[in-house]
PDB file of C-alpha atoms in Angstrom:
ATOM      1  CA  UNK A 494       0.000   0.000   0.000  1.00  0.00           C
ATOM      2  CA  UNK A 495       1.141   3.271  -0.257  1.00  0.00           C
ATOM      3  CA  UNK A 496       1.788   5.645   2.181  1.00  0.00           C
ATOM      4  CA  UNK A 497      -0.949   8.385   0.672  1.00  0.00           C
ATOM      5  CA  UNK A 498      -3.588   5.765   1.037  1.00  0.00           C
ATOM      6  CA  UNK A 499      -2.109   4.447   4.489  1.00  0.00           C
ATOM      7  CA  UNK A 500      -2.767   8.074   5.533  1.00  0.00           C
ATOM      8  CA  UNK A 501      -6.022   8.364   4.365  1.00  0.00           C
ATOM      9  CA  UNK A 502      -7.453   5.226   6.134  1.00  0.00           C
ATOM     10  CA  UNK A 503      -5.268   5.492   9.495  1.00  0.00           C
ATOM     11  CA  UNK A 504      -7.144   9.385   9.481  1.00  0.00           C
ATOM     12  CA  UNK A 505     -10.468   7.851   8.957  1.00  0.00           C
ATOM     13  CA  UNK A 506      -9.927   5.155  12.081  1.00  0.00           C
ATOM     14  CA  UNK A 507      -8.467   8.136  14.258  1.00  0.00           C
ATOM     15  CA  UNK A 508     -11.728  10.309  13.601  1.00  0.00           C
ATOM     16  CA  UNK A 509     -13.801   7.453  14.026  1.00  0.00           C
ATOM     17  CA  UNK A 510     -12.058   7.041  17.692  1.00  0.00           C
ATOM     18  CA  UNK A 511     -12.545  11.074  18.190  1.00  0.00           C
ATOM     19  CA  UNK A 512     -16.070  11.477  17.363  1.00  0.00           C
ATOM     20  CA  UNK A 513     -17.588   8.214  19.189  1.00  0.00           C
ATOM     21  CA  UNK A 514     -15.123   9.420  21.993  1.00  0.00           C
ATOM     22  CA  UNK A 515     -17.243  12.666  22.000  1.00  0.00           C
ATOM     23  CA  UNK A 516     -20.383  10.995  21.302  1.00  0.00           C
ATOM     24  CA  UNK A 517     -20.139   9.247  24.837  1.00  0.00           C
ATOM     25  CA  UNK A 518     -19.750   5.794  23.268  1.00  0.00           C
ATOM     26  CA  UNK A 519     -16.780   4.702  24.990  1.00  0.00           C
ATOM     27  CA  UNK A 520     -12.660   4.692  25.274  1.00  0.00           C
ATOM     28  CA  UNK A 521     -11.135   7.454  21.937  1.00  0.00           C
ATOM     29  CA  UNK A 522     -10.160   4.149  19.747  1.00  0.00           C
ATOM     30  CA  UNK A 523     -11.491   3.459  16.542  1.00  0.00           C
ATOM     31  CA  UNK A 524     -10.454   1.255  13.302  1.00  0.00           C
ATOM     32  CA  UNK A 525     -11.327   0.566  10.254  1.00  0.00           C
ATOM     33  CA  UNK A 526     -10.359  -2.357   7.780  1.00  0.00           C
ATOM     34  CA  UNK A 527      -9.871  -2.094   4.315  1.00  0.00           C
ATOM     35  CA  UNK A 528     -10.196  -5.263   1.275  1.00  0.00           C
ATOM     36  CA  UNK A 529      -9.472  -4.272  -2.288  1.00  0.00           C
ATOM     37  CA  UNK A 530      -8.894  -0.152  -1.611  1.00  0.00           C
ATOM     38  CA  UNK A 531     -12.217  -0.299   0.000  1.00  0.00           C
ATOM     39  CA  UNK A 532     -13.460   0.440   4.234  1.00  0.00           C
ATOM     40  CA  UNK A 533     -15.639  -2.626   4.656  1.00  0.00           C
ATOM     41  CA  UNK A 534     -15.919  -2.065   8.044  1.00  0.00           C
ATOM     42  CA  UNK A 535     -15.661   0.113  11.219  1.00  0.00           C
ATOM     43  CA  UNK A 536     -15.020  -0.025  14.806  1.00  0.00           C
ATOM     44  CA  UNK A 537     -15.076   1.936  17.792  1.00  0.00           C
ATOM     45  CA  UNK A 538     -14.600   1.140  21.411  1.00  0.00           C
ATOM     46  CA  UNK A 539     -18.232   0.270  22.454  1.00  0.00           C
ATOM     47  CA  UNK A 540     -16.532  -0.942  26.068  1.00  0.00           C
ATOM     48  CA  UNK A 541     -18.765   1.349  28.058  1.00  0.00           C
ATOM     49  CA  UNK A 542     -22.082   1.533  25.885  1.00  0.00           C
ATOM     50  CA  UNK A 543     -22.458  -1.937  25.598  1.00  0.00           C
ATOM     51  CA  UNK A 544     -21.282  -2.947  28.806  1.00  0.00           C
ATOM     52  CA  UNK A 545     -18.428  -6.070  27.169  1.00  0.00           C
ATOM     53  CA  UNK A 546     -15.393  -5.723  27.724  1.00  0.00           C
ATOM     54  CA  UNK A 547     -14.302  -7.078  24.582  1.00  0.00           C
ATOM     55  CA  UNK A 548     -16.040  -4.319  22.275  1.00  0.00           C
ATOM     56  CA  UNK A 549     -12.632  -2.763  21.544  1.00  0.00           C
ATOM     57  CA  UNK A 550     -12.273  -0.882  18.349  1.00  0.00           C
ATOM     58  CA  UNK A 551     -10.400  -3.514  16.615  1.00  0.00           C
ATOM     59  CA  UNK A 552     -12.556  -6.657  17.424  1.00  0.00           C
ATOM     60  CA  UNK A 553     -15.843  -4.788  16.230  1.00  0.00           C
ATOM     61  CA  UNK A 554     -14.694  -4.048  13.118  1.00  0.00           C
ATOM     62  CA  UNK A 555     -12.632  -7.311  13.194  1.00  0.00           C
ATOM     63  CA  UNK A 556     -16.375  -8.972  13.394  1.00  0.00           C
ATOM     64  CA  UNK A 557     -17.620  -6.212  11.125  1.00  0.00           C
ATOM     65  CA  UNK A 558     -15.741  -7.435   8.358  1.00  0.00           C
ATOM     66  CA  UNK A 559     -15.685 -11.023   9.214  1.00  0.00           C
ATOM     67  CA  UNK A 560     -20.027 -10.560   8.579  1.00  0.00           C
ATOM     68  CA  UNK A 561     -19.617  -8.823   5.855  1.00  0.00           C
ATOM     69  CA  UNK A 562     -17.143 -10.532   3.668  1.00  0.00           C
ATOM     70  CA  UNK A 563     -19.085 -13.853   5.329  1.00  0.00           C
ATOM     71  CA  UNK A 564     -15.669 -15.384   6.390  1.00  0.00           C
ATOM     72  CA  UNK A 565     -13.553 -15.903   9.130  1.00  0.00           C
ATOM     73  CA  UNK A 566     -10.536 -15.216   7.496  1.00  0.00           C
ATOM     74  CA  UNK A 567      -9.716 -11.608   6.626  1.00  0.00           C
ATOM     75  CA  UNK A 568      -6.726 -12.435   4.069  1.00  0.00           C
ATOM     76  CA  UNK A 569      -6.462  -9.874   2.022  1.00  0.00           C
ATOM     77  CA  UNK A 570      -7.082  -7.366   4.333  1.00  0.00           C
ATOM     78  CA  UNK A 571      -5.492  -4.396   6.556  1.00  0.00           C
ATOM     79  CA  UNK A 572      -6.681  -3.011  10.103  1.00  0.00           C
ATOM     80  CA  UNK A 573      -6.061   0.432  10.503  1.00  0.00           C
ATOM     81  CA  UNK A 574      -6.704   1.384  13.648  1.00  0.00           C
ATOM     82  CA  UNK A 575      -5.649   4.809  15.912  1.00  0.00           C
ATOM     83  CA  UNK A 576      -3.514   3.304  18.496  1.00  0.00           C
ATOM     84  CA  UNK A 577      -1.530   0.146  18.798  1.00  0.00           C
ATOM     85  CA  UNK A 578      -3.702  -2.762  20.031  1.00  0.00           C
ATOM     86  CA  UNK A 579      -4.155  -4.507  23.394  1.00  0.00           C
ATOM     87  CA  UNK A 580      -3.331  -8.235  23.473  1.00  0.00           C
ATOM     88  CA  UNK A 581      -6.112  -9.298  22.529  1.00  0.00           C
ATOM     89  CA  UNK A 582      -6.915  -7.190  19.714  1.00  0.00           C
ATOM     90  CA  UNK A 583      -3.593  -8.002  18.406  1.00  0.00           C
ATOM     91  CA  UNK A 584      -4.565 -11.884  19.116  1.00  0.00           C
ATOM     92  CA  UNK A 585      -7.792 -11.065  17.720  1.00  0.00           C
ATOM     93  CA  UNK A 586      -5.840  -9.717  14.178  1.00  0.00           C
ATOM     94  CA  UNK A 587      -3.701 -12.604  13.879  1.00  0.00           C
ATOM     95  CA  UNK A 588      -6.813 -15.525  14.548  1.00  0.00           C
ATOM     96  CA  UNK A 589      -8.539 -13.237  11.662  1.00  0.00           C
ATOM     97  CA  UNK A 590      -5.341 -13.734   9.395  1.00  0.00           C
ATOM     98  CA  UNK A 591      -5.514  -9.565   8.404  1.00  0.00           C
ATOM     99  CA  UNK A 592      -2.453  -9.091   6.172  1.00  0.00           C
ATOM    100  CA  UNK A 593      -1.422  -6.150   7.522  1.00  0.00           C
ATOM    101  CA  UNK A 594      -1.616  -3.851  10.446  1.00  0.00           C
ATOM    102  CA  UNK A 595      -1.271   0.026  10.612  1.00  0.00           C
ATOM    103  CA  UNK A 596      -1.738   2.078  13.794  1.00  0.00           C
ATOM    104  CA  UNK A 597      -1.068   5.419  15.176  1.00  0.00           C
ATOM    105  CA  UNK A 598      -0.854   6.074  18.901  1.00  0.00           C
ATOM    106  CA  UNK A 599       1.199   3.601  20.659  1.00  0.00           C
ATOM    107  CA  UNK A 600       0.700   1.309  23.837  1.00  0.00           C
ATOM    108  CA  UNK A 601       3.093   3.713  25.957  1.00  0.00           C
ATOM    109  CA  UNK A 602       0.612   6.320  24.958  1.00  0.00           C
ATOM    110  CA  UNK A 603      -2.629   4.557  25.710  1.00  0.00           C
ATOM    111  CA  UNK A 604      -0.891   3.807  29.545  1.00  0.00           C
ATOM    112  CA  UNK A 605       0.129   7.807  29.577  1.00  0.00           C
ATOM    113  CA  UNK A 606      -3.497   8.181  29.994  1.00  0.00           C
ATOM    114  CA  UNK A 607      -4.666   5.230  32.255  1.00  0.00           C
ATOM    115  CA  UNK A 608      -5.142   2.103  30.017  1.00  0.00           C
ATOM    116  CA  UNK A 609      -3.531  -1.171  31.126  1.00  0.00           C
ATOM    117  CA  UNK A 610      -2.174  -2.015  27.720  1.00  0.00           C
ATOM    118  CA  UNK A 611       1.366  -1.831  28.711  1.00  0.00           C
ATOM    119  CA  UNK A 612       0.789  -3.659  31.541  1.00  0.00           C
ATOM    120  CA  UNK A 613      -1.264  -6.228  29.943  1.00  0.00           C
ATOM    121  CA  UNK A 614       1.872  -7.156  27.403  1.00  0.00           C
ATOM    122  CA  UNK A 615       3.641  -7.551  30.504  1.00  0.00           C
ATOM    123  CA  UNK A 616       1.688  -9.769  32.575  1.00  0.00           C
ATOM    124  CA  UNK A 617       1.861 -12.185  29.569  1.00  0.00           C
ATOM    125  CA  UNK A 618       5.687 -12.279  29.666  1.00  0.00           C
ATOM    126  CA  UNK A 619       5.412 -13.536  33.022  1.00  0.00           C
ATOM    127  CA  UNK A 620       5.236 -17.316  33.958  1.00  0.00           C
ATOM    128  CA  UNK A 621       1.399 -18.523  34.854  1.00  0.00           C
ATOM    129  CA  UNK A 622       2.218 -19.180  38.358  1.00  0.00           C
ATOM    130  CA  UNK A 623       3.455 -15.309  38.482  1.00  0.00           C
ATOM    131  CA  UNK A 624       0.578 -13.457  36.518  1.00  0.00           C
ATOM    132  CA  UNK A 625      -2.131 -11.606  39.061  1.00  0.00           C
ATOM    133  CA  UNK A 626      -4.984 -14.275  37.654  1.00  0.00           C
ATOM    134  CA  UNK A 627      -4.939 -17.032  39.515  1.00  0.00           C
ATOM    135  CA  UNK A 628      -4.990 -20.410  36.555  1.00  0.00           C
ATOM    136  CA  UNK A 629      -5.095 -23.507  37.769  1.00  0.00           C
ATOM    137  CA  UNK A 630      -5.154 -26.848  35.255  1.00  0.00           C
ATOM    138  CA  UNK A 631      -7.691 -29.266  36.260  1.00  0.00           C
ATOM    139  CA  UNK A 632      -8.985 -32.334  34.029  1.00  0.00           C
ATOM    140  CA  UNK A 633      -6.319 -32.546  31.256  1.00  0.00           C
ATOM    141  CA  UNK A 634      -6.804 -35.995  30.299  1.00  0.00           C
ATOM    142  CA  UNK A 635     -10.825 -34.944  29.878  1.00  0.00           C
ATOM    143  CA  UNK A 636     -10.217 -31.897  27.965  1.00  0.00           C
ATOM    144  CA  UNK A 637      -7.144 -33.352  25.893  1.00  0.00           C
ATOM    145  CA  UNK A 638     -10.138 -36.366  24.951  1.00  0.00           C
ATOM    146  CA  UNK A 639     -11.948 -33.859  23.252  1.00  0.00           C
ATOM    147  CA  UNK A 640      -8.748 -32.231  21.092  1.00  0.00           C
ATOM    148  CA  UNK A 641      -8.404 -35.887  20.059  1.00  0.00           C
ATOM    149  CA  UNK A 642     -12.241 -36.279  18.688  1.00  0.00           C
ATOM    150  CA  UNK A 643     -11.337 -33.098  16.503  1.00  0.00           C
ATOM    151  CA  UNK A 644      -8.619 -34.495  14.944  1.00  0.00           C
ATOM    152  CA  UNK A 645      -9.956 -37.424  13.336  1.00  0.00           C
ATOM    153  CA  UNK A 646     -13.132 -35.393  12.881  1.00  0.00           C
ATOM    154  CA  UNK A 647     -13.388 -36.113   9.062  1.00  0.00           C
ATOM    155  CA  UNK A 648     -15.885 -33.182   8.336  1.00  0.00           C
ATOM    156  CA  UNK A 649     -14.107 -30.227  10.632  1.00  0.00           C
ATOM    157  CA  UNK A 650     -13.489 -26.597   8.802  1.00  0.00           C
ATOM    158  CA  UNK A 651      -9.722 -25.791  10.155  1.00  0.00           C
ATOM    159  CA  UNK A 652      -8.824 -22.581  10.755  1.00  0.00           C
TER     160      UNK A 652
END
């Protein structure tokens, strides 16, 4: 892509993210993804108005596109979105297979105004006996049974 047309899409996620900001709607993110030079989708963090915590920009337009292209694979695609995503945006963008990602703000800026995205790509550095929520394994031989019935499942989709 070039650089003209990166501009022109990263501006459209970052005044998405300012005017549902204003509008009350919830945190000042906002993204948009584009297929074939086109915005097929658009997101805003909907944390707050919806009450779910997983209505960040990125995953709503992640879904967005996902409905509209009537796939779960977003090859092909780019996220543009107005500040560098959480975990699990970023998790989100690589289970959708989006080609590319372009962002503006960055995580250090996001935590210079109170968001725990800096300190959420920490906590997953840490060992799971170290991280602040408590995980414990419990039935592994009952859960691994059902990993094995999906892979000799002869009609499963894999993603």
């Amino acid at each position: 892509m070039n650089s003209r047309k990166d501009s022109t899409y990263l501006r459209a996620a970052i005044q998405l993210a300012r005017e549902r900001m204003i509008a009350g709607h919830g945190g000042p993110f906002g993204a948009v993804i584009v297929f074939e030079g086109e915005i097929i989708s658009e997101g805003w963090n909907q944390v707050t108005s919806t009450n779910d915590p997983t209505a960040h920009a990125e995953v709503v337009a992640i879904r967005a596109a996902a409905a509209r292209l009537g796939r779960f694979s977003l090859k092909g695609c780019t996220l543009y979105t107005s500040c560098e995503p959480c975990p699990m945006c970023l998790a989100a963008t690589y289970w959708a297979r989006i080609d590319r990602l372009v962002y503006g703000a960055t995580r250090a800026d996001a935590a210079g105004i109170g968001f725990d995205n800096e300190a959420l790509y920490q906590e997953m550095n840490l060992p799971i006996r170290e991280r602040s929520l408590p995980m414990e394994q419990m039935l592994h031989s009952e859960a691994v049974e059902v990993f094995e019935a999906w892979r000799i499942k002869a009609d499963k989709i894999a993603y």
